PDB file of C-alpha atoms in Angstrom:
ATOM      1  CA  UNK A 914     148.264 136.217 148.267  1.00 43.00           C
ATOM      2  CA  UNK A 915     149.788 133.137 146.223  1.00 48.00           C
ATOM      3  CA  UNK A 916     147.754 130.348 145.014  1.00 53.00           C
ATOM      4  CA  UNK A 917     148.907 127.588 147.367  1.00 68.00           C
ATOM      5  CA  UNK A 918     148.273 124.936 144.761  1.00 74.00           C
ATOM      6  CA  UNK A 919     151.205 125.375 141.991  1.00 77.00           C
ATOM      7  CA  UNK A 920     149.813 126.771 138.556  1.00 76.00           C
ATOM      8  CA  UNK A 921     151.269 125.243 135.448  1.00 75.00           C
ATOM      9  CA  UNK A 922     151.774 127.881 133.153  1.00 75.00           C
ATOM     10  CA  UNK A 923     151.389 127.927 129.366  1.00 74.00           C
ATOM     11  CA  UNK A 924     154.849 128.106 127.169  1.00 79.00           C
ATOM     12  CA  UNK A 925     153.563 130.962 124.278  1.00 78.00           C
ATOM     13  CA  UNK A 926     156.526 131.346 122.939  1.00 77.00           C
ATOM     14  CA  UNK A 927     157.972 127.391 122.778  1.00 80.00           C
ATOM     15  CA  UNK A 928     157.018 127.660 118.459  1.00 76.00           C
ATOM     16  CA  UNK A 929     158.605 131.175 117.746  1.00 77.00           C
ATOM     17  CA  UNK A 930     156.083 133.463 118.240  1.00 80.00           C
ATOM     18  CA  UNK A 931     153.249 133.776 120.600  1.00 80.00           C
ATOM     19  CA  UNK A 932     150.988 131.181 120.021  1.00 86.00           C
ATOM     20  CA  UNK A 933     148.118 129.894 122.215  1.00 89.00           C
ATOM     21  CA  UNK A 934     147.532 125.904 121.169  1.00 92.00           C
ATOM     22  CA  UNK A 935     150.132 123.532 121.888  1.00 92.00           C
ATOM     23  CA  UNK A 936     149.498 118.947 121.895  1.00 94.00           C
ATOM     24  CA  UNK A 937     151.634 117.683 125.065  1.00 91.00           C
ATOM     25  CA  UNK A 938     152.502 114.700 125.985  1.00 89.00           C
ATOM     26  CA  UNK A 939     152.143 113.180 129.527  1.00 85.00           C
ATOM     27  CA  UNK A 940     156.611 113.302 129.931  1.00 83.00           C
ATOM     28  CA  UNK A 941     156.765 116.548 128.731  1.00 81.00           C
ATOM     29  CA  UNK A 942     153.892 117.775 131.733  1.00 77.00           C
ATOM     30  CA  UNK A 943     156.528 115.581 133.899  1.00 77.00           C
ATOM     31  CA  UNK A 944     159.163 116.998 132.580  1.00 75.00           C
ATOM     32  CA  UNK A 945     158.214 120.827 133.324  1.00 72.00           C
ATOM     33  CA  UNK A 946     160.381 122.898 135.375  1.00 69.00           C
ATOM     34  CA  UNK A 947     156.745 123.769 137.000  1.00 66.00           C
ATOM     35  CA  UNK A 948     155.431 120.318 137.105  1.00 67.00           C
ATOM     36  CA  UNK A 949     153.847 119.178 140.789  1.00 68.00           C
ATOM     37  CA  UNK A 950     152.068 116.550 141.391  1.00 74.00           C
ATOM     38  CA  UNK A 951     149.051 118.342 142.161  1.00 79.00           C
ATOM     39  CA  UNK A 952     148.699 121.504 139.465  1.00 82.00           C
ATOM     40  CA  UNK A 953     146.071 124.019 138.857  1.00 84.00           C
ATOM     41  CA  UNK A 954     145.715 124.468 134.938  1.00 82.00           C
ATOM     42  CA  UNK A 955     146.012 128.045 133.720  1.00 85.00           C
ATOM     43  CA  UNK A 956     144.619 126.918 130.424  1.00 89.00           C
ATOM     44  CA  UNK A 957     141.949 124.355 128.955  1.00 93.00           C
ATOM     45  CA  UNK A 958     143.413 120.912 128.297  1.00 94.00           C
ATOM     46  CA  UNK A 959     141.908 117.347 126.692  1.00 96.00           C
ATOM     47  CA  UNK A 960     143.893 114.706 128.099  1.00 95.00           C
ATOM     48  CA  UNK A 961     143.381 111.742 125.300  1.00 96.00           C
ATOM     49  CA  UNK A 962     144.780 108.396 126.863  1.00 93.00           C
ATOM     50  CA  UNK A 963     146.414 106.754 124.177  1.00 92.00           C
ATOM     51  CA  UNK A 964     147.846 103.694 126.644  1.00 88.00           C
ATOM     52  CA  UNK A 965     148.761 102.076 129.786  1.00 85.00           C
ATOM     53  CA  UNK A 966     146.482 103.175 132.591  1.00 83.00           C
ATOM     54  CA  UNK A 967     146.386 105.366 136.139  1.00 86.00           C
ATOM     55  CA  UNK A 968     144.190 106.992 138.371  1.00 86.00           C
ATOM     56  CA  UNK A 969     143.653 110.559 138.012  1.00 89.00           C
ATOM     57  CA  UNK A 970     141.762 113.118 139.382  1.00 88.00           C
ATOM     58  CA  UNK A 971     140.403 116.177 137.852  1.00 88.00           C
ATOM     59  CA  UNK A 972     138.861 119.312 140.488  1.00 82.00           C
ATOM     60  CA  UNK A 973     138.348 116.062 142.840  1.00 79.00           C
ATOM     61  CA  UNK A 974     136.288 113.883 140.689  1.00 84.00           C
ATOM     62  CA  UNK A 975     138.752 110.719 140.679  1.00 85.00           C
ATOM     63  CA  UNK A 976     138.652 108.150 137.178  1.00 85.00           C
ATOM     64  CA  UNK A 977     140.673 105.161 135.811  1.00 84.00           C
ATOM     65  CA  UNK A 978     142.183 107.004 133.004  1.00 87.00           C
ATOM     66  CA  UNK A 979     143.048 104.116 130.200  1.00 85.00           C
ATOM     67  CA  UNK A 980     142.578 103.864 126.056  1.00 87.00           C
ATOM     68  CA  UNK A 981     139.727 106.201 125.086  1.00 90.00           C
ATOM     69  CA  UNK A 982     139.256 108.590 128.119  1.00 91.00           C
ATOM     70  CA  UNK A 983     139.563 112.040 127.754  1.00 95.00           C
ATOM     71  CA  UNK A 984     140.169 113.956 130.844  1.00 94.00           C
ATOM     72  CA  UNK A 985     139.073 117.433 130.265  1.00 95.00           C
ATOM     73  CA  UNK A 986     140.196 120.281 132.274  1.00 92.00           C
ATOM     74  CA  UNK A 987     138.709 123.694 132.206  1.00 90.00           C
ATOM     75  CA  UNK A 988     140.749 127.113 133.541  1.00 86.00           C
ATOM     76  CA  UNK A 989     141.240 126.867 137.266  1.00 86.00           C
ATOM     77  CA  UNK A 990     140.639 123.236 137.333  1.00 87.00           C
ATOM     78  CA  UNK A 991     143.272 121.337 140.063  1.00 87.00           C
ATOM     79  CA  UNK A 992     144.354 117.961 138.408  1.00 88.00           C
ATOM     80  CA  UNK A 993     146.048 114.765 140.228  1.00 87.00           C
ATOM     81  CA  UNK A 994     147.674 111.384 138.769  1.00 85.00           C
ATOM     82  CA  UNK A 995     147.322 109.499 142.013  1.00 79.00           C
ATOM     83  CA  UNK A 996     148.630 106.436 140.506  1.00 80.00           C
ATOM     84  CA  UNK A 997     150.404 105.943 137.497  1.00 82.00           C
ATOM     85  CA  UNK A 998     150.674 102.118 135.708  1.00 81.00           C
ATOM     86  CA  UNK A 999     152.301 102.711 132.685  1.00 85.00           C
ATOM     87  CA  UNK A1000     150.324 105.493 131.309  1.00 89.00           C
ATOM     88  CA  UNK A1001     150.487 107.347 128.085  1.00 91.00           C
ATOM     89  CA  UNK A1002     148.424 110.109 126.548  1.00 93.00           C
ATOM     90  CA  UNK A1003     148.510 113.029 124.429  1.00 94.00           C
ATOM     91  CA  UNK A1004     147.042 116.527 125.960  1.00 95.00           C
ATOM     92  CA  UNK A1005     145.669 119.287 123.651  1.00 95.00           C
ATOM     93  CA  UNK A1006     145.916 122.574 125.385  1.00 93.00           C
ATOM     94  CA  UNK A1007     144.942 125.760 124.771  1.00 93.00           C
ATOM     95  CA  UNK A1008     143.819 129.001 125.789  1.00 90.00           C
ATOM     96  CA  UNK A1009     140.513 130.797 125.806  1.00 87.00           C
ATOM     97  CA  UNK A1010     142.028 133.630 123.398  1.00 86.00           C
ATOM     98  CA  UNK A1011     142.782 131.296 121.123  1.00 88.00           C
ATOM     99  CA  UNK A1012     139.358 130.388 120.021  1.00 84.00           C
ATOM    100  CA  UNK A1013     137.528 133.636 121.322  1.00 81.00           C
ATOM    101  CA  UNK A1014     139.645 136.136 118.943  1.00 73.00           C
ATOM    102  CA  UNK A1015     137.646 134.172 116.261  1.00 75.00           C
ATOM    103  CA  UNK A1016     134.258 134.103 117.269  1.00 72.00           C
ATOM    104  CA  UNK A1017     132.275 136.897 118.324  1.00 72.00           C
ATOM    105  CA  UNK A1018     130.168 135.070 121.166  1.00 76.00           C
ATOM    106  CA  UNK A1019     132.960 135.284 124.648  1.00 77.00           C
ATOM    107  CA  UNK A1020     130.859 132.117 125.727  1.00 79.00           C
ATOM    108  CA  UNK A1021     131.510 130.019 123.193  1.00 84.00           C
ATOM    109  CA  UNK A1022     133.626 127.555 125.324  1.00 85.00           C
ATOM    110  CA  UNK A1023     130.981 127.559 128.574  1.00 83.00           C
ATOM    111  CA  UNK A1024     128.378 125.811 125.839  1.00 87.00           C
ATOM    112  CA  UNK A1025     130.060 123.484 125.087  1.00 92.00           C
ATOM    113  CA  UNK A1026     128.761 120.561 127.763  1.00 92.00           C
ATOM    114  CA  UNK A1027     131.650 119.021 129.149  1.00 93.00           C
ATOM    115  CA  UNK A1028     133.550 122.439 129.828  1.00 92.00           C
ATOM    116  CA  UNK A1029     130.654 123.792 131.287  1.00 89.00           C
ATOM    117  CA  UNK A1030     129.920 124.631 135.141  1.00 82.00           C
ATOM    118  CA  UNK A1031     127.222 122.418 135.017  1.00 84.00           C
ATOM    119  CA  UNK A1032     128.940 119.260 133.553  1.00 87.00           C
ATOM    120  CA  UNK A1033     127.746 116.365 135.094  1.00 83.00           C
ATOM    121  CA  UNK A1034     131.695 115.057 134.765  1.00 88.00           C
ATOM    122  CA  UNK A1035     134.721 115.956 133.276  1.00 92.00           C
ATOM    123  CA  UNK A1036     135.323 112.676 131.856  1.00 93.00           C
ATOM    124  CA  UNK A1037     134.255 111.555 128.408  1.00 94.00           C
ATOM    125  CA  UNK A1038     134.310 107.790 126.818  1.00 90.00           C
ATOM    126  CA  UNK A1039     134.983 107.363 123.322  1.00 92.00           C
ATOM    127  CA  UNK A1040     134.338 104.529 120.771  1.00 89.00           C
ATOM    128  CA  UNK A1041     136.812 103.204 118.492  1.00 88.00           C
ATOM    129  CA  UNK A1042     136.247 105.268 115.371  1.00 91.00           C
ATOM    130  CA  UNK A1043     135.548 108.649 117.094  1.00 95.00           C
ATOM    131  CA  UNK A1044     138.855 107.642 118.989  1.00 95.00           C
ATOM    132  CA  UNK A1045     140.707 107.468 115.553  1.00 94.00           C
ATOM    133  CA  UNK A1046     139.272 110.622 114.311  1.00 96.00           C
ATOM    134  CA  UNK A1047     140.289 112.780 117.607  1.00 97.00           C
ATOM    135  CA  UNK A1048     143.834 110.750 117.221  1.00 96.00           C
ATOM    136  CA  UNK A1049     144.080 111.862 113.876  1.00 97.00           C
ATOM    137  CA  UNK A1050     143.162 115.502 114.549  1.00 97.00           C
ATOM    138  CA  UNK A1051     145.650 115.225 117.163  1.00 97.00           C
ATOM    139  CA  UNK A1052     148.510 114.154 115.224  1.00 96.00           C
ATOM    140  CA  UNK A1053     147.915 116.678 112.046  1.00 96.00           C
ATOM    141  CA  UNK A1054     148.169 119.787 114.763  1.00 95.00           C
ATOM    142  CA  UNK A1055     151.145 118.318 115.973  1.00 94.00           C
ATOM    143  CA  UNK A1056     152.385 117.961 112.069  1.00 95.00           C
ATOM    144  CA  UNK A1057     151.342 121.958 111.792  1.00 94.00           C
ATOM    145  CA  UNK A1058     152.992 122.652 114.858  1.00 92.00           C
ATOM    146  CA  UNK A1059     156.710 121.249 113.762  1.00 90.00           C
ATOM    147  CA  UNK A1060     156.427 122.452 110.520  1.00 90.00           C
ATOM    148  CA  UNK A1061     158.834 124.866 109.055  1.00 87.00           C
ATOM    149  CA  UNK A1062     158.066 128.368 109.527  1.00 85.00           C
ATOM    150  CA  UNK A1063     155.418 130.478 110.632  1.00 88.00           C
ATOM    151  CA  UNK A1064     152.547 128.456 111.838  1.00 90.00           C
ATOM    152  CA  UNK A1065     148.787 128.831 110.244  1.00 91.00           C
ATOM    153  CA  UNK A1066     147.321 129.851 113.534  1.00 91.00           C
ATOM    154  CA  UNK A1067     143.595 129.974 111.543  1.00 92.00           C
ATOM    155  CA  UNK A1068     144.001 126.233 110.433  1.00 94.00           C
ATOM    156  CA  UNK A1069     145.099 125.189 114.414  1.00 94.00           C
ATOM    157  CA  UNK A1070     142.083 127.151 115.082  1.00 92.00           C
ATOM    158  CA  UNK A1071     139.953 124.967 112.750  1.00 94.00           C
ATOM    159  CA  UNK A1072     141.817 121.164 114.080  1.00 95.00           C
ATOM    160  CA  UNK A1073     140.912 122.960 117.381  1.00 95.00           C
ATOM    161  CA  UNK A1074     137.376 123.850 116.648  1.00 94.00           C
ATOM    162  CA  UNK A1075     136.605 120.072 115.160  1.00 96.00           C
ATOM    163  CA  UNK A1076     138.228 118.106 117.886  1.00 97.00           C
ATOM    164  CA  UNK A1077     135.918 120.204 120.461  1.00 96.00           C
ATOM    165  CA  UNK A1078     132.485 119.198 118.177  1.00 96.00           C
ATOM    166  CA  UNK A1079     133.957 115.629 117.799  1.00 97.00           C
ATOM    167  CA  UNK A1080     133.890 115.471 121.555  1.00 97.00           C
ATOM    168  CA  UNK A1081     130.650 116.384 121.883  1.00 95.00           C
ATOM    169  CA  UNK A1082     129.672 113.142 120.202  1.00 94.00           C
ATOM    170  CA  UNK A1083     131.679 111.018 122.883  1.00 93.00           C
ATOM    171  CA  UNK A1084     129.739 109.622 126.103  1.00 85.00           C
ATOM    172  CA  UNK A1085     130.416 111.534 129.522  1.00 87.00           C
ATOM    173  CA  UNK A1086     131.337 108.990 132.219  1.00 81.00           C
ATOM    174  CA  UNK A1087     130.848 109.597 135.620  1.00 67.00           C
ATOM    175  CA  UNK A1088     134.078 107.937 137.488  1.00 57.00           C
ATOM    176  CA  UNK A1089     135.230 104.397 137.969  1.00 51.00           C
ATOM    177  CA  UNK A1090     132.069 102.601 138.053  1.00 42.00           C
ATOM    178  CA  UNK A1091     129.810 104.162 135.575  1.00 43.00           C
ATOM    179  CA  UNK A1092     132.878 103.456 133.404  1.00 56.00           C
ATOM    180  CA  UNK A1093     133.686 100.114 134.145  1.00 67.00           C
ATOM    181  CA  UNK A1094     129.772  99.318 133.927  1.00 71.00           C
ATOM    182  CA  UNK A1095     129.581 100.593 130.495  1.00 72.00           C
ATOM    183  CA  UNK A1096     132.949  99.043 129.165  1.00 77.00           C
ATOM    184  CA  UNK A1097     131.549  95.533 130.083  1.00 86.00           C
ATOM    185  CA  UNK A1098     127.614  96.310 129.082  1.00 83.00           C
ATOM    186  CA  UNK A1099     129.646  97.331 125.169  1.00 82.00           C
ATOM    187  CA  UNK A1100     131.673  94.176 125.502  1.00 89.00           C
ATOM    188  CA  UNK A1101     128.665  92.151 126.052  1.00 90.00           C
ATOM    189  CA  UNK A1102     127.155  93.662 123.105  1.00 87.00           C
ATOM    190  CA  UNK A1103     130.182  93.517 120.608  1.00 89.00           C
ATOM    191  CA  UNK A1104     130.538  89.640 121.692  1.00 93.00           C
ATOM    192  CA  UNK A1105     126.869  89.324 120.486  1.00 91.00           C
ATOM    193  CA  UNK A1106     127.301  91.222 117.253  1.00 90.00           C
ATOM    194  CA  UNK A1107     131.040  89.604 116.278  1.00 91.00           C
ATOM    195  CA  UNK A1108     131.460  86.091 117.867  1.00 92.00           C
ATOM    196  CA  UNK A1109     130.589  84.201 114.707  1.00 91.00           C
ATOM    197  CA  UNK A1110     133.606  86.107 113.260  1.00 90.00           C
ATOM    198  CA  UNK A1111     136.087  87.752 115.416  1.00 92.00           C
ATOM    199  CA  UNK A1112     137.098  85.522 118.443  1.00 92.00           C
ATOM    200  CA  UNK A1113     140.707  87.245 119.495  1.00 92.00           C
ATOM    201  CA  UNK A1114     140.929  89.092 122.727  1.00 91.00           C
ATOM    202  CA  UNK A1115     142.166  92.294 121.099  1.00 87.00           C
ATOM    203  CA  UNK A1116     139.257  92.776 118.831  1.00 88.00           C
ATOM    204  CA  UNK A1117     137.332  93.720 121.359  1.00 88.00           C
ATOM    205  CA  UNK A1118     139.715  95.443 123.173  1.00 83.00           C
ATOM    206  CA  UNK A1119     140.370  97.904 120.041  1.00 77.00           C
ATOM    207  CA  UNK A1120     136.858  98.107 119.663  1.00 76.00           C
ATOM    208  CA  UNK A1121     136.726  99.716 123.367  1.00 74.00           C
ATOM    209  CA  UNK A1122     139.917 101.473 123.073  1.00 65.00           C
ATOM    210  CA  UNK A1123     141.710  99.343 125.979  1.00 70.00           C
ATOM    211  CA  UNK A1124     144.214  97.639 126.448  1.00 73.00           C
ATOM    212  CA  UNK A1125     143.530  93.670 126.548  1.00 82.00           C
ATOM    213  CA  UNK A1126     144.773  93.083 130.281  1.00 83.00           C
ATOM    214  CA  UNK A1127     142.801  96.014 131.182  1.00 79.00           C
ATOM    215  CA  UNK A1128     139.735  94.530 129.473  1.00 86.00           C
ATOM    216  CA  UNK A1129     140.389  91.104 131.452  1.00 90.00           C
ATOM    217  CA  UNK A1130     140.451  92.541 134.281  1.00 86.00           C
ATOM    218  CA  UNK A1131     137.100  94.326 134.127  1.00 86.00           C
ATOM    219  CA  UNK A1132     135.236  91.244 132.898  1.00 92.00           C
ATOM    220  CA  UNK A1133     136.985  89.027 135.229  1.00 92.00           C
ATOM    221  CA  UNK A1134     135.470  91.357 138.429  1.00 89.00           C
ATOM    222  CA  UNK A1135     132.336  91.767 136.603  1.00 90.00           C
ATOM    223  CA  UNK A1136     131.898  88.405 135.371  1.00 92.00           C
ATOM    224  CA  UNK A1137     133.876  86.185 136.664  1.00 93.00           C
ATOM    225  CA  UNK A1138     135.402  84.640 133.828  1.00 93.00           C
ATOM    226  CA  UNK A1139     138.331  85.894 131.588  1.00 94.00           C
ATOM    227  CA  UNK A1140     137.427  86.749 128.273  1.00 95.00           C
ATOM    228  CA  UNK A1141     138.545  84.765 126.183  1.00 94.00           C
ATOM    229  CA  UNK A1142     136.242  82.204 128.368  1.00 95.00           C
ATOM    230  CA  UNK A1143     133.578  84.305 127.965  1.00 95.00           C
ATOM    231  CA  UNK A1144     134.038  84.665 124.172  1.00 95.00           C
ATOM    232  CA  UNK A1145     134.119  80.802 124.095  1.00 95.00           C
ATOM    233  CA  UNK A1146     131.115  80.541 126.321  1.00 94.00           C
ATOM    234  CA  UNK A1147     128.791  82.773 123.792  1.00 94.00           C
ATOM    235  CA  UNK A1148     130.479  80.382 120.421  1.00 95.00           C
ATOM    236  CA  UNK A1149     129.144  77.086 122.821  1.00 95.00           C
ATOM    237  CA  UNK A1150     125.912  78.336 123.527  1.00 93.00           C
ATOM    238  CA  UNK A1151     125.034  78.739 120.189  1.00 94.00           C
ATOM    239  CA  UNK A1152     126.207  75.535 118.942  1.00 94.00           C
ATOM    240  CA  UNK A1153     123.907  74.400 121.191  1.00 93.00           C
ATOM    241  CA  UNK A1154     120.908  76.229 119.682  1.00 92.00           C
ATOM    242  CA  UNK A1155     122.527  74.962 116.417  1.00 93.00           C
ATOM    243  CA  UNK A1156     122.500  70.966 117.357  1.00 93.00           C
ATOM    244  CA  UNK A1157     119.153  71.369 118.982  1.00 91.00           C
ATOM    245  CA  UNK A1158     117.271  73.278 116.155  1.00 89.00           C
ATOM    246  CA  UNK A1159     118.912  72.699 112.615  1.00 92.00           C
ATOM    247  CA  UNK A1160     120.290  69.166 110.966  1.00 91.00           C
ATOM    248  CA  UNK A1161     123.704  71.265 110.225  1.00 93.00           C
ATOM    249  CA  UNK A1162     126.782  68.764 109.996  1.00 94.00           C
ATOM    250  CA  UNK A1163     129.465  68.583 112.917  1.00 95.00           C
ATOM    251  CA  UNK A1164     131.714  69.927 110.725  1.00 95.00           C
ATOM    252  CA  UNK A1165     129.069  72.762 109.482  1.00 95.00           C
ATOM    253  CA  UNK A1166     128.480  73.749 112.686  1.00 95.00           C
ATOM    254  CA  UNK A1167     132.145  74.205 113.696  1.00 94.00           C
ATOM    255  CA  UNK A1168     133.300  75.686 110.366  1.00 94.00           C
ATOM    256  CA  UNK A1169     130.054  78.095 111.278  1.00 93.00           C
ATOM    257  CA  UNK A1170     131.480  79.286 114.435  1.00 94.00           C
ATOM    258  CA  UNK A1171     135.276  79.648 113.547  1.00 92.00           C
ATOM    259  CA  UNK A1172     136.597  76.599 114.876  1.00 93.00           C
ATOM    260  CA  UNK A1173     139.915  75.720 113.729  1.00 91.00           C
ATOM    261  CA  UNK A1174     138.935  72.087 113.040  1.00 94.00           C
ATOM    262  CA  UNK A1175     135.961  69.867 113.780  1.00 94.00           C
ATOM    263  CA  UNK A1176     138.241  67.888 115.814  1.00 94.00           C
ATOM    264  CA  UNK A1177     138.602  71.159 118.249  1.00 95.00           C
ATOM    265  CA  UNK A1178     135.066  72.068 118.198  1.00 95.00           C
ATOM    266  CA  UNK A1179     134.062  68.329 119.762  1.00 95.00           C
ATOM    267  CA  UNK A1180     136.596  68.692 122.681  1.00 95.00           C
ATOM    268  CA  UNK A1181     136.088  72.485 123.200  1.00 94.00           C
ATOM    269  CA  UNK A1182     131.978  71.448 123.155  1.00 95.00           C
ATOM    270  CA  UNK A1183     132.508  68.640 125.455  1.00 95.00           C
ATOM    271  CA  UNK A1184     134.867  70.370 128.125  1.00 94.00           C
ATOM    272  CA  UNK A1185     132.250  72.727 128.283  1.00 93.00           C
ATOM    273  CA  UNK A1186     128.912  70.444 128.511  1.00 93.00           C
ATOM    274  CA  UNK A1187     130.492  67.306 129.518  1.00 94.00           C
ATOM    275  CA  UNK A1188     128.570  65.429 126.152  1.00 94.00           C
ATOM    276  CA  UNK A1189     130.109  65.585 122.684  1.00 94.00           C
ATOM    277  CA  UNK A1190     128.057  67.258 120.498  1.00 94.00           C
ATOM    278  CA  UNK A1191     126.488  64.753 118.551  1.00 93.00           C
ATOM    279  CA  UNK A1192     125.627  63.102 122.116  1.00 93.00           C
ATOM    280  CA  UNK A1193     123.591  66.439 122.904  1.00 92.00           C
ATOM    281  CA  UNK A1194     122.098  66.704 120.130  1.00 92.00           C
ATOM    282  CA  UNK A1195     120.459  62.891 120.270  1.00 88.00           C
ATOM    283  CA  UNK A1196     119.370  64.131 124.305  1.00 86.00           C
ATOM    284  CA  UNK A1197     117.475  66.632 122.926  1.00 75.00           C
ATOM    285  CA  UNK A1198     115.163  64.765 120.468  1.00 68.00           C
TER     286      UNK A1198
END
């Protein structure tokens, strides 16, 4: 009997001869003479979103895709983009051949954890630099893939073999809100480590692998400030600790936390406390 869900079927041949690895991008899935919106995967595939955002679903477990989730799908696993805003990514696929006509051990692929049956989610979160790595692993396979002649099917297996360690490194994320939670518990963290220095939206954002709307919007609900405010919020709090503990200059003080001018430190201070600074600094003597 036919599988009622449609099957999306790996294209061996689309390099010349038969070969079993392939780096898609979300328009060419779209763009598939067997594409439906709701497919069952005949092969493994590591959806990397490189932009925009959506809401996906993979075998049921629903996620915000954006910058830095992988959506991994195993063989036999039903996958969903329930709502697409403006999203981008990169999908390495692959079949279990591939990889097991190299190594000797047929369940290789169900140890690693988040392919496994007993995966917890099929979501992972990654940090800026292992981000960059995976990217870059992504784009030399593609580079080895539209290269002249016969492709080096043992050095795809090696790119292949390192992006699936790399990814062990990355966080598993459980859905919407164990994502959103931990995006805004880094952010919090990254404002404490970099305020003194970095003050831009889209530091942070790179540093999370979002996009910077996509990063107001989560500290907005969770926080209820934009944050940029909240950026500005952590720079005025310690110029507080500053005028109340140390003899530091005005001017010290605001060169200290990246203020453009001294000028712009006193009216940024006293929008915020209703005192200049020098005025808070004599109330707490």
């Amino acid at each position: 009997m036919p599988d009622p869900i449609p099957v999306i079927k790996f294209h061996k041949r689309k390099y010349g001869d038969e070969l079993l690895v392939d780096i898609v991008t979300l328009d060419t899935i779209r763009n598939s003479k067997t594409f439906a919106e709701v497919m069952r995967q005949s092969f493994y595939g590591l959806m990397l979103t490189t932009g925009g955002e959506g809401d996906v679903e993979v075998d049921g477990v629903p996620a915000v895709a954006c910058k830095g989730i992988v959506a991994c799908a195993r063989l036999g696993d039903v996958c969903t983009i329930t709502e697409d805003r403006g999203l981008q990514s990169l999908e390495l696929i692959f079949e279990r051949d591939f990889l097991l006509s190299f190594f000797s051990d047929p369940h290789f692929l169900d140890g690693i954890a988040y392919l496994s049956s007993q995966r917890t989610s099929p979501y992972l979160m990654l940090d800026e630099p292992l981000y960059n790595s995976i990217v870059g692993l992504y784009d030399s396979i593609l580079i080895e893939l539209h290269s002249a002649g016969k492709k080096n099917h043992h050095l795809l297996r090696a790119m292949l073999y390192q992006v699936l360690m790399l990814l062990q490194k990355a966080v598993p994320v459980e859905g919407n809100t164990v994502t959103e939670t931990d995006r805004v518990a880094r952010f919090r963290q990254l404002v404490d480590e970099h305020f003194l220095s970095e003050i831009g939206v889209e530091f942070y954002a790179d540093k999370l692998c979002v996009t910077s709307n996509y990063l107001n919007r989560l500290v907005r609900q969770s926080l209820g400030k934009s944050t940029k405010q909240y950026i500005q919020n952590r720079r005025i709090e310690e110029a507080k600790r500053l005028l109340r503990y140390t003899s530091l200059p005005i001017a010290d003080i605001a060169e200290k936390l990246n203020f453009d001018t001294s000028s712009y430190f006193v009216r940024a201070f006293a929008k915020a406390e209703g005192v200049t600074p020098l005025r808070y600094r004599e109330n707490k003597k």
